[in-house]
Amino acid sequence: MVLVGEFFLAGDDESAVRVGPRKSHDFPAVPCDGIYPDEAVSRWEALFTGAESPLRHVVPMANDGFTVFAVPQPLCMALTSAGTDQLRTTAMKWAEIVSEPDDEMSPDSAVGLLEGLSALASSRTERRLSMYCWYFAP
């Protein structure tokens, strides 16, 4: 189980590699504790666009269980342009796919996460920043 994770905006890869567990920063961010964000990003992109982009790792996963990756542009665009109904529908489908008997993703949590990511993706364009994600899965 992932202990901690966060989607965030940064100006470049060099800035993005400086984030992680117990490292404070002032980047706009949305926490994503309790999920595997790399798997979620692929699923979300497939649900929104029907395709999946390869992830570009800024900090590749190593034995320590930590990674940072850039969120694919097609997903960022889909999150930016999605309306409330589309976000809700996608979140509900995703929650249903990832929920297991002992590890359930609530529909409300899924909707809240995608709404937060949609707002973050929308603000990245205005600020000329890119979206990244870090997570720690020991």
Short mmCIF file of N, CA and C in Angstrom, two decimals, residues 2-138:
data_model
loop_
_atom_site.label_atom_id
_atom_site.label_comp_id
_atom_site.label_asym_id
_atom_site.label_seq_id
_atom_site.Cartn_x
_atom_site.Cartn_y
_atom_site.Cartn_z
N VAL A 2 0.55 2.20 -0.82
CA VAL A 2 1.27 3.46 -0.85
C VAL A 2 1.04 4.19 0.46
N LEU A 3 2.09 4.66 1.04
CA LEU A 3 1.94 5.42 2.27
C LEU A 3 1.60 6.87 1.98
N VAL A 4 2.36 7.49 1.09
CA VAL A 4 2.12 8.90 0.78
C VAL A 4 2.37 9.18 -0.69
N GLY A 5 1.73 10.20 -1.19
CA GLY A 5 1.92 10.63 -2.56
C GLY A 5 1.26 11.96 -2.79
N GLU A 6 1.64 12.60 -3.91
CA GLU A 6 1.12 13.93 -4.16
C GLU A 6 1.30 14.29 -5.64
N PHE A 7 0.26 14.83 -6.23
CA PHE A 7 0.37 15.46 -7.55
C PHE A 7 0.72 16.91 -7.29
N PHE A 8 1.61 17.48 -8.10
CA PHE A 8 2.03 18.85 -7.85
C PHE A 8 2.45 19.52 -9.16
N LEU A 9 2.54 20.83 -9.11
CA LEU A 9 2.98 21.62 -10.26
C LEU A 9 4.39 22.12 -9.99
N ALA A 10 5.23 22.05 -11.01
CA ALA A 10 6.60 22.57 -10.90
C ALA A 10 7.01 23.12 -12.26
N GLY A 11 8.01 23.98 -12.23
CA GLY A 11 8.47 24.62 -13.46
C GLY A 11 9.25 23.72 -14.38
N ASP A 12 9.94 22.73 -13.81
CA ASP A 12 10.78 21.86 -14.63
C ASP A 12 11.16 20.62 -13.84
N ASP A 13 11.82 19.68 -14.54
CA ASP A 13 12.22 18.43 -13.91
C ASP A 13 13.17 18.66 -12.74
N GLU A 14 14.07 19.61 -12.89
CA GLU A 14 15.03 19.90 -11.83
C GLU A 14 14.33 20.30 -10.53
N SER A 15 13.28 21.08 -10.64
CA SER A 15 12.50 21.45 -9.45
C SER A 15 11.71 20.26 -8.92
N ALA A 16 11.20 19.45 -9.82
CA ALA A 16 10.35 18.32 -9.44
C ALA A 16 11.11 17.26 -8.65
N VAL A 17 12.40 17.10 -8.90
CA VAL A 17 13.16 16.07 -8.19
C VAL A 17 13.43 16.43 -6.74
N ARG A 18 13.16 17.66 -6.36
CA ARG A 18 13.42 18.10 -4.98
C ARG A 18 12.25 17.86 -4.04
N VAL A 19 11.19 17.21 -4.49
CA VAL A 19 10.05 16.94 -3.62
C VAL A 19 10.08 15.49 -3.16
N GLY A 20 9.25 15.20 -2.17
CA GLY A 20 9.16 13.83 -1.69
C GLY A 20 8.70 13.80 -0.25
N PRO A 21 8.68 12.61 0.33
CA PRO A 21 8.22 12.48 1.71
C PRO A 21 9.09 13.31 2.66
N ARG A 22 8.45 14.00 3.54
CA ARG A 22 9.10 14.84 4.56
C ARG A 22 9.95 15.97 3.97
N LYS A 23 9.68 16.35 2.73
CA LYS A 23 10.35 17.49 2.11
C LYS A 23 9.30 18.55 1.85
N SER A 24 9.38 19.65 2.57
CA SER A 24 8.38 20.70 2.37
C SER A 24 8.68 21.48 1.09
N HIS A 25 7.61 21.95 0.48
CA HIS A 25 7.72 22.76 -0.73
C HIS A 25 6.51 23.67 -0.80
N ASP A 26 6.56 24.63 -1.70
CA ASP A 26 5.44 25.55 -1.84
C ASP A 26 4.75 25.43 -3.19
N PHE A 27 4.93 24.28 -3.86
CA PHE A 27 4.25 24.04 -5.12
C PHE A 27 2.77 23.77 -4.88
N PRO A 28 1.88 24.21 -5.78
CA PRO A 28 0.47 23.82 -5.68
C PRO A 28 0.41 22.29 -5.77
N ALA A 29 -0.40 21.67 -4.90
CA ALA A 29 -0.39 20.21 -4.83
C ALA A 29 -1.74 19.64 -4.40
N VAL A 30 -1.95 18.37 -4.76
CA VAL A 30 -3.12 17.60 -4.35
C VAL A 30 -2.61 16.26 -3.83
N PRO A 31 -2.87 15.94 -2.54
CA PRO A 31 -2.40 14.67 -2.01
C PRO A 31 -3.13 13.48 -2.65
N CYS A 32 -2.43 12.35 -2.73
CA CYS A 32 -3.03 11.13 -3.30
C CYS A 32 -2.63 9.91 -2.48
N ASP A 33 -2.68 10.05 -1.18
CA ASP A 33 -2.31 8.95 -0.30
C ASP A 33 -3.24 7.76 -0.51
N GLY A 34 -2.66 6.56 -0.38
CA GLY A 34 -3.46 5.35 -0.42
C GLY A 34 -3.73 4.77 -1.80
N ILE A 35 -3.14 5.35 -2.85
CA ILE A 35 -3.31 4.80 -4.20
C ILE A 35 -1.94 4.67 -4.86
N TYR A 36 -1.90 3.91 -5.92
CA TYR A 36 -0.72 3.86 -6.77
C TYR A 36 -0.97 4.84 -7.91
N PRO A 37 -0.42 6.05 -7.82
CA PRO A 37 -0.74 7.08 -8.81
C PRO A 37 -0.33 6.74 -10.24
N ASP A 38 0.75 5.99 -10.41
CA ASP A 38 1.15 5.65 -11.78
C ASP A 38 0.10 4.78 -12.45
N GLU A 39 -0.46 3.84 -11.70
CA GLU A 39 -1.54 3.01 -12.24
C GLU A 39 -2.80 3.84 -12.46
N ALA A 40 -3.10 4.73 -11.52
CA ALA A 40 -4.29 5.58 -11.63
C ALA A 40 -4.21 6.48 -12.85
N VAL A 41 -3.05 7.09 -13.08
CA VAL A 41 -2.87 7.99 -14.22
C VAL A 41 -3.15 7.25 -15.53
N SER A 42 -2.64 6.04 -15.65
CA SER A 42 -2.89 5.25 -16.87
C SER A 42 -4.37 4.95 -17.03
N ARG A 43 -5.03 4.57 -15.94
CA ARG A 43 -6.47 4.27 -16.01
C ARG A 43 -7.27 5.52 -16.34
N TRP A 44 -6.96 6.64 -15.69
CA TRP A 44 -7.70 7.87 -15.94
C TRP A 44 -7.57 8.29 -17.39
N GLU A 45 -6.34 8.23 -17.90
CA GLU A 45 -6.14 8.64 -19.29
C GLU A 45 -6.93 7.73 -20.23
N ALA A 46 -6.91 6.44 -19.96
CA ALA A 46 -7.68 5.50 -20.80
C ALA A 46 -9.18 5.79 -20.71
N LEU A 47 -9.66 6.10 -19.52
CA LEU A 47 -11.10 6.39 -19.36
C LEU A 47 -11.48 7.71 -20.05
N PHE A 48 -10.62 8.70 -19.95
CA PHE A 48 -10.91 10.00 -20.58
C PHE A 48 -10.71 10.00 -22.09
N THR A 49 -9.62 9.39 -22.55
CA THR A 49 -9.22 9.55 -23.95
C THR A 49 -9.26 8.27 -24.77
N GLY A 50 -9.32 7.12 -24.11
CA GLY A 50 -9.28 5.85 -24.82
C GLY A 50 -7.88 5.39 -25.16
N ALA A 51 -6.86 6.12 -24.69
CA ALA A 51 -5.46 5.76 -24.96
C ALA A 51 -4.64 5.93 -23.68
N GLU A 52 -3.45 5.37 -23.69
CA GLU A 52 -2.53 5.52 -22.56
C GLU A 52 -1.18 5.98 -23.07
N SER A 53 -0.62 6.98 -22.44
CA SER A 53 0.71 7.47 -22.77
C SER A 53 1.72 6.83 -21.82
N PRO A 54 2.93 6.59 -22.29
CA PRO A 54 3.95 6.09 -21.38
C PRO A 54 4.32 7.17 -20.37
N LEU A 55 4.62 6.75 -19.16
CA LEU A 55 5.03 7.70 -18.14
C LEU A 55 6.51 8.04 -18.32
N ARG A 56 6.81 9.31 -18.10
CA ARG A 56 8.20 9.76 -18.14
C ARG A 56 8.65 9.97 -16.70
N HIS A 57 9.52 9.07 -16.24
CA HIS A 57 9.99 9.13 -14.86
C HIS A 57 11.13 10.14 -14.73
N VAL A 58 10.96 11.05 -13.81
CA VAL A 58 11.98 12.05 -13.50
C VAL A 58 12.94 11.46 -12.46
N VAL A 59 12.38 10.71 -11.51
CA VAL A 59 13.16 9.92 -10.56
C VAL A 59 12.62 8.51 -10.68
N PRO A 60 13.37 7.62 -11.33
CA PRO A 60 12.89 6.24 -11.50
C PRO A 60 12.75 5.53 -10.15
N MET A 61 11.79 4.62 -10.08
CA MET A 61 11.57 3.83 -8.86
C MET A 61 12.82 2.99 -8.61
N ALA A 62 13.28 3.03 -7.39
CA ALA A 62 14.44 2.23 -6.99
C ALA A 62 14.04 1.35 -5.81
N ASN A 63 14.99 0.72 -5.20
CA ASN A 63 14.71 -0.17 -4.07
C ASN A 63 14.10 0.55 -2.88
N ASP A 64 14.23 1.87 -2.85
CA ASP A 64 13.67 2.61 -1.73
C ASP A 64 12.17 2.86 -1.86
N GLY A 65 11.58 2.54 -3.01
CA GLY A 65 10.14 2.69 -3.20
C GLY A 65 9.68 4.09 -3.53
N PHE A 66 10.59 4.98 -3.90
CA PHE A 66 10.24 6.37 -4.20
C PHE A 66 10.38 6.63 -5.69
N THR A 67 9.44 7.40 -6.25
CA THR A 67 9.52 7.79 -7.65
C THR A 67 8.86 9.16 -7.86
N VAL A 68 9.26 9.83 -8.92
CA VAL A 68 8.62 11.06 -9.39
C VAL A 68 8.43 10.89 -10.89
N PHE A 69 7.22 11.20 -11.37
CA PHE A 69 6.98 11.12 -12.81
C PHE A 69 6.19 12.33 -13.28
N ALA A 70 6.33 12.62 -14.57
CA ALA A 70 5.56 13.70 -15.20
C ALA A 70 4.21 13.15 -15.62
N VAL A 71 3.15 13.86 -15.34
CA VAL A 71 1.81 13.44 -15.76
C VAL A 71 1.70 13.71 -17.26
N PRO A 72 1.27 12.71 -18.04
CA PRO A 72 1.20 12.90 -19.49
C PRO A 72 0.30 14.07 -19.91
N GLN A 73 0.75 14.77 -20.92
CA GLN A 73 0.02 15.92 -21.44
C GLN A 73 -1.42 15.59 -21.83
N PRO A 74 -1.70 14.45 -22.50
CA PRO A 74 -3.10 14.16 -22.86
C PRO A 74 -4.02 14.07 -21.64
N LEU A 75 -3.50 13.53 -20.54
CA LEU A 75 -4.33 13.47 -19.33
C LEU A 75 -4.53 14.87 -18.76
N CYS A 76 -3.48 15.68 -18.75
CA CYS A 76 -3.61 17.06 -18.26
C CYS A 76 -4.67 17.81 -19.05
N MET A 77 -4.64 17.66 -20.36
CA MET A 77 -5.62 18.33 -21.22
C MET A 77 -7.03 17.81 -20.94
N ALA A 78 -7.17 16.50 -20.77
CA ALA A 78 -8.48 15.91 -20.49
C ALA A 78 -9.02 16.40 -19.15
N LEU A 79 -8.16 16.48 -18.14
CA LEU A 79 -8.59 16.98 -16.83
C LEU A 79 -9.01 18.45 -16.91
N THR A 80 -8.28 19.23 -17.70
CA THR A 80 -8.58 20.65 -17.85
C THR A 80 -9.92 20.87 -18.55
N SER A 81 -10.21 20.06 -19.55
CA SER A 81 -11.42 20.28 -20.34
C SER A 81 -12.65 19.52 -19.85
N ALA A 82 -12.47 18.60 -18.91
CA ALA A 82 -13.60 17.79 -18.44
C ALA A 82 -14.58 18.63 -17.63
N GLY A 83 -15.84 18.41 -17.91
CA GLY A 83 -16.88 19.04 -17.12
C GLY A 83 -17.16 18.24 -15.87
N THR A 84 -17.97 18.79 -15.00
CA THR A 84 -18.30 18.14 -13.73
C THR A 84 -18.86 16.74 -13.93
N ASP A 85 -19.79 16.58 -14.86
CA ASP A 85 -20.38 15.26 -15.09
C ASP A 85 -19.36 14.25 -15.58
N GLN A 86 -18.47 14.66 -16.48
CA GLN A 86 -17.46 13.74 -16.99
C GLN A 86 -16.47 13.36 -15.89
N LEU A 87 -16.07 14.32 -15.06
CA LEU A 87 -15.18 14.01 -13.94
C LEU A 87 -15.83 13.02 -12.99
N ARG A 88 -17.08 13.25 -12.69
CA ARG A 88 -17.82 12.37 -11.77
C ARG A 88 -17.95 10.97 -12.34
N THR A 89 -18.34 10.87 -13.59
CA THR A 89 -18.51 9.56 -14.24
C THR A 89 -17.19 8.80 -14.28
N THR A 90 -16.12 9.48 -14.65
CA THR A 90 -14.80 8.85 -14.72
C THR A 90 -14.34 8.41 -13.33
N ALA A 91 -14.55 9.25 -12.35
CA ALA A 91 -14.16 8.90 -10.97
C ALA A 91 -14.92 7.68 -10.47
N MET A 92 -16.20 7.60 -10.77
CA MET A 92 -17.01 6.47 -10.32
C MET A 92 -16.55 5.18 -11.00
N LYS A 93 -16.26 5.24 -12.30
CA LYS A 93 -15.76 4.06 -13.01
C LYS A 93 -14.43 3.62 -12.43
N TRP A 94 -13.55 4.58 -12.19
CA TRP A 94 -12.24 4.26 -11.64
C TRP A 94 -12.37 3.64 -10.26
N ALA A 95 -13.21 4.20 -9.40
CA ALA A 95 -13.40 3.67 -8.05
C ALA A 95 -13.88 2.23 -8.11
N GLU A 96 -14.76 1.95 -9.05
CA GLU A 96 -15.29 0.59 -9.19
C GLU A 96 -14.18 -0.37 -9.65
N ILE A 97 -13.33 0.08 -10.56
CA ILE A 97 -12.25 -0.76 -11.09
C ILE A 97 -11.22 -1.07 -10.01
N VAL A 98 -10.82 -0.08 -9.23
CA VAL A 98 -9.72 -0.27 -8.28
C VAL A 98 -10.15 -0.82 -6.93
N SER A 99 -11.42 -0.81 -6.63
CA SER A 99 -11.88 -1.28 -5.33
C SER A 99 -11.79 -2.79 -5.23
N GLU A 100 -11.25 -3.22 -4.10
CA GLU A 100 -11.18 -4.63 -3.78
C GLU A 100 -11.87 -4.83 -2.43
N PRO A 101 -12.25 -6.06 -2.09
CA PRO A 101 -12.99 -6.28 -0.84
C PRO A 101 -12.35 -5.66 0.40
N ASP A 102 -11.02 -5.76 0.54
CA ASP A 102 -10.36 -5.22 1.73
C ASP A 102 -9.76 -3.84 1.52
N ASP A 103 -9.88 -3.30 0.35
CA ASP A 103 -9.24 -2.03 0.01
C ASP A 103 -10.12 -1.26 -0.96
N GLU A 104 -11.14 -0.63 -0.42
CA GLU A 104 -12.14 0.02 -1.27
C GLU A 104 -11.87 1.51 -1.43
N MET A 105 -12.00 1.98 -2.65
CA MET A 105 -11.91 3.41 -2.95
C MET A 105 -13.35 3.93 -2.98
N SER A 106 -13.67 4.85 -2.09
CA SER A 106 -15.04 5.35 -2.06
C SER A 106 -15.29 6.25 -3.26
N PRO A 107 -16.51 6.21 -3.80
CA PRO A 107 -16.83 7.10 -4.92
C PRO A 107 -16.61 8.57 -4.58
N ASP A 108 -16.95 8.97 -3.36
CA ASP A 108 -16.76 10.37 -2.96
C ASP A 108 -15.28 10.76 -2.96
N SER A 109 -14.43 9.84 -2.48
CA SER A 109 -12.99 10.11 -2.48
C SER A 109 -12.46 10.21 -3.90
N ALA A 110 -12.92 9.32 -4.76
CA ALA A 110 -12.49 9.33 -6.16
C ALA A 110 -12.91 10.63 -6.85
N VAL A 111 -14.14 11.05 -6.64
CA VAL A 111 -14.64 12.29 -7.24
C VAL A 111 -13.83 13.48 -6.70
N GLY A 112 -13.61 13.52 -5.41
CA GLY A 112 -12.85 14.62 -4.81
C GLY A 112 -11.44 14.71 -5.37
N LEU A 113 -10.80 13.55 -5.56
CA LEU A 113 -9.45 13.53 -6.10
C LEU A 113 -9.43 14.05 -7.54
N LEU A 114 -10.33 13.55 -8.38
CA LEU A 114 -10.32 14.01 -9.78
C LEU A 114 -10.73 15.48 -9.90
N GLU A 115 -11.62 15.95 -9.06
CA GLU A 115 -11.97 17.37 -9.08
C GLU A 115 -10.76 18.22 -8.68
N GLY A 116 -10.02 17.77 -7.67
CA GLY A 116 -8.82 18.49 -7.25
C GLY A 116 -7.77 18.50 -8.35
N LEU A 117 -7.60 17.35 -9.02
CA LEU A 117 -6.63 17.27 -10.11
C LEU A 117 -7.05 18.11 -11.31
N SER A 118 -8.34 18.19 -11.55
CA SER A 118 -8.84 19.03 -12.64
C SER A 118 -8.50 20.50 -12.37
N ALA A 119 -8.71 20.94 -11.15
CA ALA A 119 -8.39 22.32 -10.79
C ALA A 119 -6.88 22.56 -10.89
N LEU A 120 -6.09 21.59 -10.44
CA LEU A 120 -4.63 21.71 -10.52
C LEU A 120 -4.18 21.77 -11.98
N ALA A 121 -4.73 20.90 -12.81
CA ALA A 121 -4.38 20.88 -14.24
C ALA A 121 -4.77 22.19 -14.91
N SER A 122 -5.90 22.75 -14.53
CA SER A 122 -6.33 24.02 -15.12
C SER A 122 -5.39 25.16 -14.74
N SER A 123 -4.93 25.15 -13.50
CA SER A 123 -4.05 26.25 -13.05
C SER A 123 -2.64 26.13 -13.62
N ARG A 124 -2.24 24.93 -14.06
CA ARG A 124 -0.88 24.76 -14.59
C ARG A 124 -0.68 25.58 -15.85
N THR A 125 -1.71 25.69 -16.69
CA THR A 125 -1.59 26.44 -17.94
C THR A 125 -1.38 27.92 -17.65
N GLU A 126 -2.18 28.45 -16.73
CA GLU A 126 -2.07 29.86 -16.37
C GLU A 126 -0.68 30.19 -15.83
N ARG A 127 -0.13 29.27 -15.05
CA ARG A 127 1.15 29.51 -14.39
C ARG A 127 2.35 29.04 -15.20
N ARG A 128 2.07 28.40 -16.34
CA ARG A 128 3.13 27.86 -17.21
C ARG A 128 4.00 26.86 -16.45
N LEU A 129 3.33 25.94 -15.78
CA LEU A 129 3.99 24.89 -15.02
C LEU A 129 3.59 23.53 -15.58
N SER A 130 4.31 22.51 -15.20
CA SER A 130 3.98 21.14 -15.60
C SER A 130 3.48 20.37 -14.39
N MET A 131 2.69 19.32 -14.64
CA MET A 131 2.17 18.50 -13.55
C MET A 131 3.04 17.26 -13.38
N TYR A 132 3.36 17.01 -12.13
CA TYR A 132 4.16 15.85 -11.75
C TYR A 132 3.45 15.12 -10.63
N CYS A 133 3.99 13.95 -10.31
CA CYS A 133 3.51 13.20 -9.15
C CYS A 133 4.70 12.51 -8.50
N TRP A 134 4.74 12.53 -7.20
CA TRP A 134 5.70 11.71 -6.46
C TRP A 134 4.90 10.78 -5.55
N TYR A 135 5.46 9.62 -5.32
CA TYR A 135 4.88 8.75 -4.30
C TYR A 135 5.93 7.81 -3.73
N PHE A 136 5.63 7.35 -2.53
CA PHE A 136 6.50 6.46 -1.79
C PHE A 136 5.72 5.22 -1.44
N ALA A 137 6.19 4.09 -1.95
CA ALA A 137 5.54 2.80 -1.72
C ALA A 137 6.58 1.79 -1.27
N PRO A 138 6.83 1.73 0.03
CA PRO A 138 7.89 0.84 0.53
C PRO A 138 7.57 -0.63 0.28
#
